[in-house]
Coordinates of C-alpha atoms in Angstrom, one line a residue:
X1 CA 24.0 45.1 30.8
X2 CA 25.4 48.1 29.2
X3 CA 23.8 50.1 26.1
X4 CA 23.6 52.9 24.1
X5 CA 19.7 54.2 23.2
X6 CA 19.1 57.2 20.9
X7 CA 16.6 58.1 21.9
X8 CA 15.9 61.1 19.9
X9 CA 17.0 63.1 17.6
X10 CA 20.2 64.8 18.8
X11 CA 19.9 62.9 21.9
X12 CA 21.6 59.4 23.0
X13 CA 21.7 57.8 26.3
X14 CA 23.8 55.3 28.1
X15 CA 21.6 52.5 29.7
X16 CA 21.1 49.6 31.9
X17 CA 19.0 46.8 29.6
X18 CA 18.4 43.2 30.5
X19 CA 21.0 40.7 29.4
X20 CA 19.7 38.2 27.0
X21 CA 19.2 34.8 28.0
X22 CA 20.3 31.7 25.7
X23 CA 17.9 30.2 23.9
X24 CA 17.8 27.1 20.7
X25 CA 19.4 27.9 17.7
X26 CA 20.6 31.1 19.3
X27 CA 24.7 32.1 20.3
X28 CA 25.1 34.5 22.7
X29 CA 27.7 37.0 22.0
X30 CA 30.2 39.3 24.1
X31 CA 30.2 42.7 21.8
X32 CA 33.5 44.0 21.8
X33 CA 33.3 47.0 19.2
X34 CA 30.3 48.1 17.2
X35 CA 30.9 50.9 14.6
X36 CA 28.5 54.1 13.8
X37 CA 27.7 54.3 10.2
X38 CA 26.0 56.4 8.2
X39 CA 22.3 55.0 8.6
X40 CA 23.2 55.7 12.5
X41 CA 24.3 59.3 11.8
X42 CA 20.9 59.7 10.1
X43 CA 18.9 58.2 12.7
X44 CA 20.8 60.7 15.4
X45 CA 20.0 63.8 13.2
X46 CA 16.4 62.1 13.0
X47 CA 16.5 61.7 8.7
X48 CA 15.8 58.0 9.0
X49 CA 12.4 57.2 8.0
X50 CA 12.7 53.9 8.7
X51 CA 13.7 54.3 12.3
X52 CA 11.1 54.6 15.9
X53 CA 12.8 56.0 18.6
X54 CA 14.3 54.5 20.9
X55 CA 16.4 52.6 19.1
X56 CA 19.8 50.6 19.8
X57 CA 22.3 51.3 17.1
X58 CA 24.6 49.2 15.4
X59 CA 25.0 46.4 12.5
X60 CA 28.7 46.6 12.4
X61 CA 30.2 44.0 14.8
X62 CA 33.2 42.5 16.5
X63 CA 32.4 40.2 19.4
X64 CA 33.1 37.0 20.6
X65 CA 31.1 34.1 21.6
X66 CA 30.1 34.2 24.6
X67 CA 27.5 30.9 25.0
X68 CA 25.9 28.6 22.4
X69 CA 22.5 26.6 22.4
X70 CA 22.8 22.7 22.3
X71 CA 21.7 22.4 19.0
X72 CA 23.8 24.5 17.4
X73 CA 26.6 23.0 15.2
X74 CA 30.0 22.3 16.7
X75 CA 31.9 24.7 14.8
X76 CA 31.0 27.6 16.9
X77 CA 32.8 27.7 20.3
X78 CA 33.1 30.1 23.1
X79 CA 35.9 32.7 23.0
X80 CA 36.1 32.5 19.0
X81 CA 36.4 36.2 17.4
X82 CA 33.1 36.6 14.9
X83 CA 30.3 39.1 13.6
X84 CA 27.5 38.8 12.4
X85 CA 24.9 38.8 9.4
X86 CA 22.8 42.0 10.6
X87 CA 19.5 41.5 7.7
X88 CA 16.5 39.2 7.7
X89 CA 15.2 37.6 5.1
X90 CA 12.0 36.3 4.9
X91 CA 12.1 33.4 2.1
X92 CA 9.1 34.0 0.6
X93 CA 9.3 37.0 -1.5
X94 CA 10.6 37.0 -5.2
X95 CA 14.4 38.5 -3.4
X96 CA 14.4 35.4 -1.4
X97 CA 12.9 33.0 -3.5
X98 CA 15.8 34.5 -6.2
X99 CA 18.8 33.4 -3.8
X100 CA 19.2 36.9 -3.3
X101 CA 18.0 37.8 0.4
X102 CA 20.2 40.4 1.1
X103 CA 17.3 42.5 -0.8
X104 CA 14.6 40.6 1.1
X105 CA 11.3 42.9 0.7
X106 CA 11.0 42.3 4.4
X107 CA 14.5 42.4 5.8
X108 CA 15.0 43.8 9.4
X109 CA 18.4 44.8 9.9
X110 CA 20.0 45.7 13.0
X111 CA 19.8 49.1 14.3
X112 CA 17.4 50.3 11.6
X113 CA 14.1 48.3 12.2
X114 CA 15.2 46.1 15.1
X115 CA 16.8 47.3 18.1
X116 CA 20.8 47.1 17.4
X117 CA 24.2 45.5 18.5
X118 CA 25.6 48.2 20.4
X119 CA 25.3 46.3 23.8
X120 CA 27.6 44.4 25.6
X121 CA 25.9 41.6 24.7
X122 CA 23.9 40.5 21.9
X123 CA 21.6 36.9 20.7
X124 CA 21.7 36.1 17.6
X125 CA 20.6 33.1 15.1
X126 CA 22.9 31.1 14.6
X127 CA 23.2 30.6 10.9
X128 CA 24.0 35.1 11.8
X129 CA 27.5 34.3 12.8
X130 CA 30.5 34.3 11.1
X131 CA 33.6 33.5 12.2
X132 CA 37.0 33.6 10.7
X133 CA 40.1 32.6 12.4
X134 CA 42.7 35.5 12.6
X135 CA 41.0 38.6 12.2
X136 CA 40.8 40.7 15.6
X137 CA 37.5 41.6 17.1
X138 CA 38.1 44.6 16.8
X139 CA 38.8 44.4 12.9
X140 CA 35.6 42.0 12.6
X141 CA 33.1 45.1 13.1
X142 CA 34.9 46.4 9.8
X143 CA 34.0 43.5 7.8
X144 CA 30.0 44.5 7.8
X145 CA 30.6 47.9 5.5
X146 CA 33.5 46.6 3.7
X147 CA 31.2 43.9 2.2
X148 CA 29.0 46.2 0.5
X149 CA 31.1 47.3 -1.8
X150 CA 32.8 44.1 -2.1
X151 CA 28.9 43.2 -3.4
X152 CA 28.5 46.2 -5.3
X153 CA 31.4 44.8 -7.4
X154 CA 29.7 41.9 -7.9
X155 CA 26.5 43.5 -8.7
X156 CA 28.8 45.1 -11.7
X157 CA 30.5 41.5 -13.0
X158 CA 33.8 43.3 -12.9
X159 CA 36.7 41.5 -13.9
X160 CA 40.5 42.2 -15.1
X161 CA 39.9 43.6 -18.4
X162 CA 37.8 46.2 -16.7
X163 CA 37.8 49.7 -16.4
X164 CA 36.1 50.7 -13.1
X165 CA 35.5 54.5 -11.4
X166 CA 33.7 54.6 -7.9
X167 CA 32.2 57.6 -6.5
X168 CA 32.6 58.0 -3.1
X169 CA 36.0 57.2 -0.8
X170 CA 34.0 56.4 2.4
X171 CA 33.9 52.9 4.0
X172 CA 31.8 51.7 1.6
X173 CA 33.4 53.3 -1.4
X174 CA 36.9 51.9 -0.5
X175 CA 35.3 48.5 -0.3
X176 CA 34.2 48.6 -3.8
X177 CA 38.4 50.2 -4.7
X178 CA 39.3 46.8 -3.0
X179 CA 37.6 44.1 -4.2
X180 CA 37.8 46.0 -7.7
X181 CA 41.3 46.2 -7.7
X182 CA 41.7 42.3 -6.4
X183 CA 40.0 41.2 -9.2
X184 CA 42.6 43.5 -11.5
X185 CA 40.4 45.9 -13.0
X186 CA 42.0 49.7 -13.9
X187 CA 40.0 51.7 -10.9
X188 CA 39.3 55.3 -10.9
X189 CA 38.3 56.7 -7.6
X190 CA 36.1 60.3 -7.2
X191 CA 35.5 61.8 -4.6
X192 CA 36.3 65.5 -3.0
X193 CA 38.2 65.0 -0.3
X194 CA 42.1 64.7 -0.8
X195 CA 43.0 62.4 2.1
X196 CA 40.2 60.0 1.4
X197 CA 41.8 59.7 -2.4
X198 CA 45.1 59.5 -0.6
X199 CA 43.7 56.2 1.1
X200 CA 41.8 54.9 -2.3
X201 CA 45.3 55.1 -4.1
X202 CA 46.7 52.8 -1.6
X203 CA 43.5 50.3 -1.6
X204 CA 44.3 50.0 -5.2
X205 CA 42.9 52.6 -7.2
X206 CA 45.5 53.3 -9.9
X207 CA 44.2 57.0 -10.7
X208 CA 42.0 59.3 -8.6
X209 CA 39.6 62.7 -9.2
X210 CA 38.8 65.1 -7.1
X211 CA 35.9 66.2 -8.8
X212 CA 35.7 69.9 -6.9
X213 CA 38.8 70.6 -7.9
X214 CA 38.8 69.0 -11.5
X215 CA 37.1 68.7 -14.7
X216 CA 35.9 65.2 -14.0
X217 CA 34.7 64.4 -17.4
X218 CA 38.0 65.6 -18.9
X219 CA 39.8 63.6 -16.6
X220 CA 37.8 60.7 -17.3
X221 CA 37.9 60.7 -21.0
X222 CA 41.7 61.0 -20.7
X223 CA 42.0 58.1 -18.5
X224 CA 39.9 55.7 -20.9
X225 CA 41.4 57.1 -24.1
X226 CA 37.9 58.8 -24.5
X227 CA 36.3 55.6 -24.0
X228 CA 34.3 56.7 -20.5
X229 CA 34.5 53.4 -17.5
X230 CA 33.2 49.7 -18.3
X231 CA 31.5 49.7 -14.5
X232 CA 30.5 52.5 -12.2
X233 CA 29.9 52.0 -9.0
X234 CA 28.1 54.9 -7.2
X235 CA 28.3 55.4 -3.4
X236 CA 27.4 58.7 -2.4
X237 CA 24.0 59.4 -3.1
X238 CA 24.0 62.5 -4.6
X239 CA 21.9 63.9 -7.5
X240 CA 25.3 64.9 -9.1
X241 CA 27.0 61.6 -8.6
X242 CA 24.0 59.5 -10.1
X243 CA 23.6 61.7 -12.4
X244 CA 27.8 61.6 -13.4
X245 CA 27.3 57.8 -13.2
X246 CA 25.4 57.4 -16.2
X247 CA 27.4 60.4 -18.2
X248 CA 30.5 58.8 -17.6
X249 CA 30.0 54.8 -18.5
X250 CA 31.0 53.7 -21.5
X251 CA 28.6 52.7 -24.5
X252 CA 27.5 49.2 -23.1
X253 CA 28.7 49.9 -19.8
X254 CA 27.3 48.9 -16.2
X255 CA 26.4 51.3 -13.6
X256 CA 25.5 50.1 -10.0
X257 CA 24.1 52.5 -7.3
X258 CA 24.8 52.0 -3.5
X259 CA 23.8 55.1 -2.7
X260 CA 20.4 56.4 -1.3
X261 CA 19.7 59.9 -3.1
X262 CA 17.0 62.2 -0.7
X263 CA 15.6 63.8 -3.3
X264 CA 14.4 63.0 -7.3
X265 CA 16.7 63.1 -10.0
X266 CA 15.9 64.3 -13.3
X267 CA 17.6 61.8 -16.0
X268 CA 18.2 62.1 -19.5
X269 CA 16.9 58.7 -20.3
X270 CA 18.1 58.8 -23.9
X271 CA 21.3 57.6 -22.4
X272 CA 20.3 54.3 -21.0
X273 CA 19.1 53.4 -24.6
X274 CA 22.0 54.8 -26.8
X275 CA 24.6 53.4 -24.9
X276 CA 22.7 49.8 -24.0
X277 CA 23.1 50.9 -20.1
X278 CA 23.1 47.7 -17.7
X279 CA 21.8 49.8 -14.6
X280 CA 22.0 48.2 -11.4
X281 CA 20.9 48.4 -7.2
X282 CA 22.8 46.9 -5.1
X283 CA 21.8 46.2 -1.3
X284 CA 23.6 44.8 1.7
X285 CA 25.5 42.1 1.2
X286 CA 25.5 38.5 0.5
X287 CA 27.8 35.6 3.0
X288 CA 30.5 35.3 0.6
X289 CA 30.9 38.5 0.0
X290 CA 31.7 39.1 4.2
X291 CA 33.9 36.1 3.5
X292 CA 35.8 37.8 1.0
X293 CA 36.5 40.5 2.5
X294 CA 37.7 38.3 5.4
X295 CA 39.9 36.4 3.1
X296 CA 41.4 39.9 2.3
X297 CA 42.0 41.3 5.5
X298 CA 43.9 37.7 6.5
X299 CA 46.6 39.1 3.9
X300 CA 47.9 41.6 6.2
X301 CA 47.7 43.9 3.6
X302 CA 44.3 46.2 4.9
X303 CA 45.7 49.7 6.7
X304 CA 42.8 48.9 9.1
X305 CA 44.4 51.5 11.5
X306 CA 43.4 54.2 8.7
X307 CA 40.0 52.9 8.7
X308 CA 38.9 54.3 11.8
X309 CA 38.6 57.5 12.9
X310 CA 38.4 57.4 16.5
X311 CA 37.0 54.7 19.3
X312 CA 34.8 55.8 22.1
X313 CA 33.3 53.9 25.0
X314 CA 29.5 53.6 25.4
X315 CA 29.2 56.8 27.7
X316 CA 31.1 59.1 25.1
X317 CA 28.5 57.7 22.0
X318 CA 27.3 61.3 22.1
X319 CA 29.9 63.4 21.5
X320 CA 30.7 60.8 19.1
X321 CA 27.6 61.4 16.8
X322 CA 27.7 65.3 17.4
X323 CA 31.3 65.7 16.3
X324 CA 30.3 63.6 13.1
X325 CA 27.6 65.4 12.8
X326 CA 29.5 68.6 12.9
X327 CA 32.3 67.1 10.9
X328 CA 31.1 64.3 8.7
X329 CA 34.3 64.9 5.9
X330 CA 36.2 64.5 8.9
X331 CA 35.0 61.2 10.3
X332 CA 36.0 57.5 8.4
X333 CA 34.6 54.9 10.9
X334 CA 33.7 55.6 14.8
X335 CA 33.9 52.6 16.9
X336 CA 32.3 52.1 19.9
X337 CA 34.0 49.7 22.2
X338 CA 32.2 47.7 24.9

């Protein structure tokens, strides 16, 4: 079968690999689109650390199944659209043991520490796949990034009385605007690109910053009557935006970090005690928070057409990753379509 290796830094190849074979407990899977995110772009400009090379790509899926294992419950059937969990967990360690195994001290997730889903085919646990009726394959390998922001919500126990500002309008900032705004909080997007607050304003944010162009404390003050944001979910990663997080919550407020910064961060720690900070990680995601964001894009209501960037097939994966590369403003979500 068909799949793309990178095999180095700046340097992917289109292969022949084995196909897998069915085993118990196990659906096979026809891959139909598998998107490029930003661990991938990392991994192709060689910043991972948690990457070996080579390495298949790929935790964001659309597929259908293809086979499943006698033993597997009936509900799965060949030709339904799914995707798929991409973490481990291990069930021992205190994430697991806490219900919460989406942080699993041990987790393995697809592309990053286990060879990835951008194949055309793919085996996977059972218990990995998750299927959902009448969302299109290729609108299932949006689901993955979409539900880490739905979780970073969570993580910040947002509800409708809630003012909420997210740094950060890529996929997984948006995904925090939307499951935000569903639960009717007031949500302030930031981020410095116009048409990615463009898109956030129709997600649901009702006011939006561009914070190299404006005063972004001004504009938050004035937004919250002076009050700063009840939640703040930060999805960049930057020294300035973890560092805007805390200045800009409210006394009492929660601030939740997505975002992996490179480098250490100098904090005035005074501010986590004077204003009673709730400060929050927030890793992967959890299954219901992929089902809600399946439950939202039922509604009809998702531009998922905005969503992505571009498609590509398996041979074009490297001029993919170089134009990002080159571009990364520019690019929302690659696909890769199999």
């Amino acid at each position: 079968m068909k799949a793309v290796r990178i095999v180095a830094p700046g340097r992917t190849e289109t292969v022949e690999t084995e196909k897998p074979e069915l085993k118990p407990g196990h659906v096979l899977l026809k891959t139909g689109y598998v998107g490029f995110c930003g661990s991938d772009l990392n991994t192709f400009r060689g910043l991972n650390p948690l990457v070996k090379f080579p390495i298949i790509p790929g935790h964001e899926i659309g597929a259908v199944v293809e086979a499943v294992a006698d033993d597997v419950p009936g509900d799965l059937k060949t030709g339904v659209p799914v995707t798929v969990n991409p973490y481990t967990s291990c069930g021992n360690c205190p994430a697991c043991r806490n219900r919460r195994p989406n942080a699993c001290e041990f987790n393995r997730t697809l592309g990053v520490q286990r060879d990835g889903a951008m194949s055309e085919y793919i085996l996977v646990p059972w218990e990995k796949v998750i299927a959902g009726g009448t969302i299109s394959v290729r609108d299932f390998a949006l689901v993955e990034p979409l539900s880490v922001g739905f979780h970073a919500v969570d993580r910040a126990e947002v509800t409708d009385v809630d003012t909420v500002m997210v740094f950060g309008c890529g996929m997984i900032g948006v995904g925090a605007v939307i499951r935000a705004a569903i639960r009717g909080a007031k949500v302030i997007a930031v981020d410095v690109d116009d048409k990615k607050l463009a898109l956030a304003r129709r997600l649901g944010a009702g006011y939006t910053v561009n914070s190299q162009k404006e005063n972004l404390h001004e504009c938050i003050r004035e937004i919250t009557d002076g009050r700063g944001a009840d939640a703040v979910v930060e999805a960049v990663g930057r020294p300035e935006t973890y560092l805007a997080a805390v200045a800009e919550a409210a006394f009492t407020g929660r601030v939740v970090y997505i975002g992996y910064a490179k480098e250490k961060i100098p904090f005035d720690t005074q501010y986590f005690v004077k204003k009673e900070l709730n400060i929050s990680g927030s890793r992967n995601a959890l299954p219901q928070d992929f089902k809600a964001v399946m439950e939202y894009m039922k509604r009809g209501i998702c531009p998922v057409d905005e969503l992505i960037t571009a498609i590509y097939e398996p041979e074009e994966a490297q001029t993919a990753l170089e134009k990002w590369a080159a571009n990364p403003g520019d690019v929302f979500r690659i696909l890769i379509r199999f």
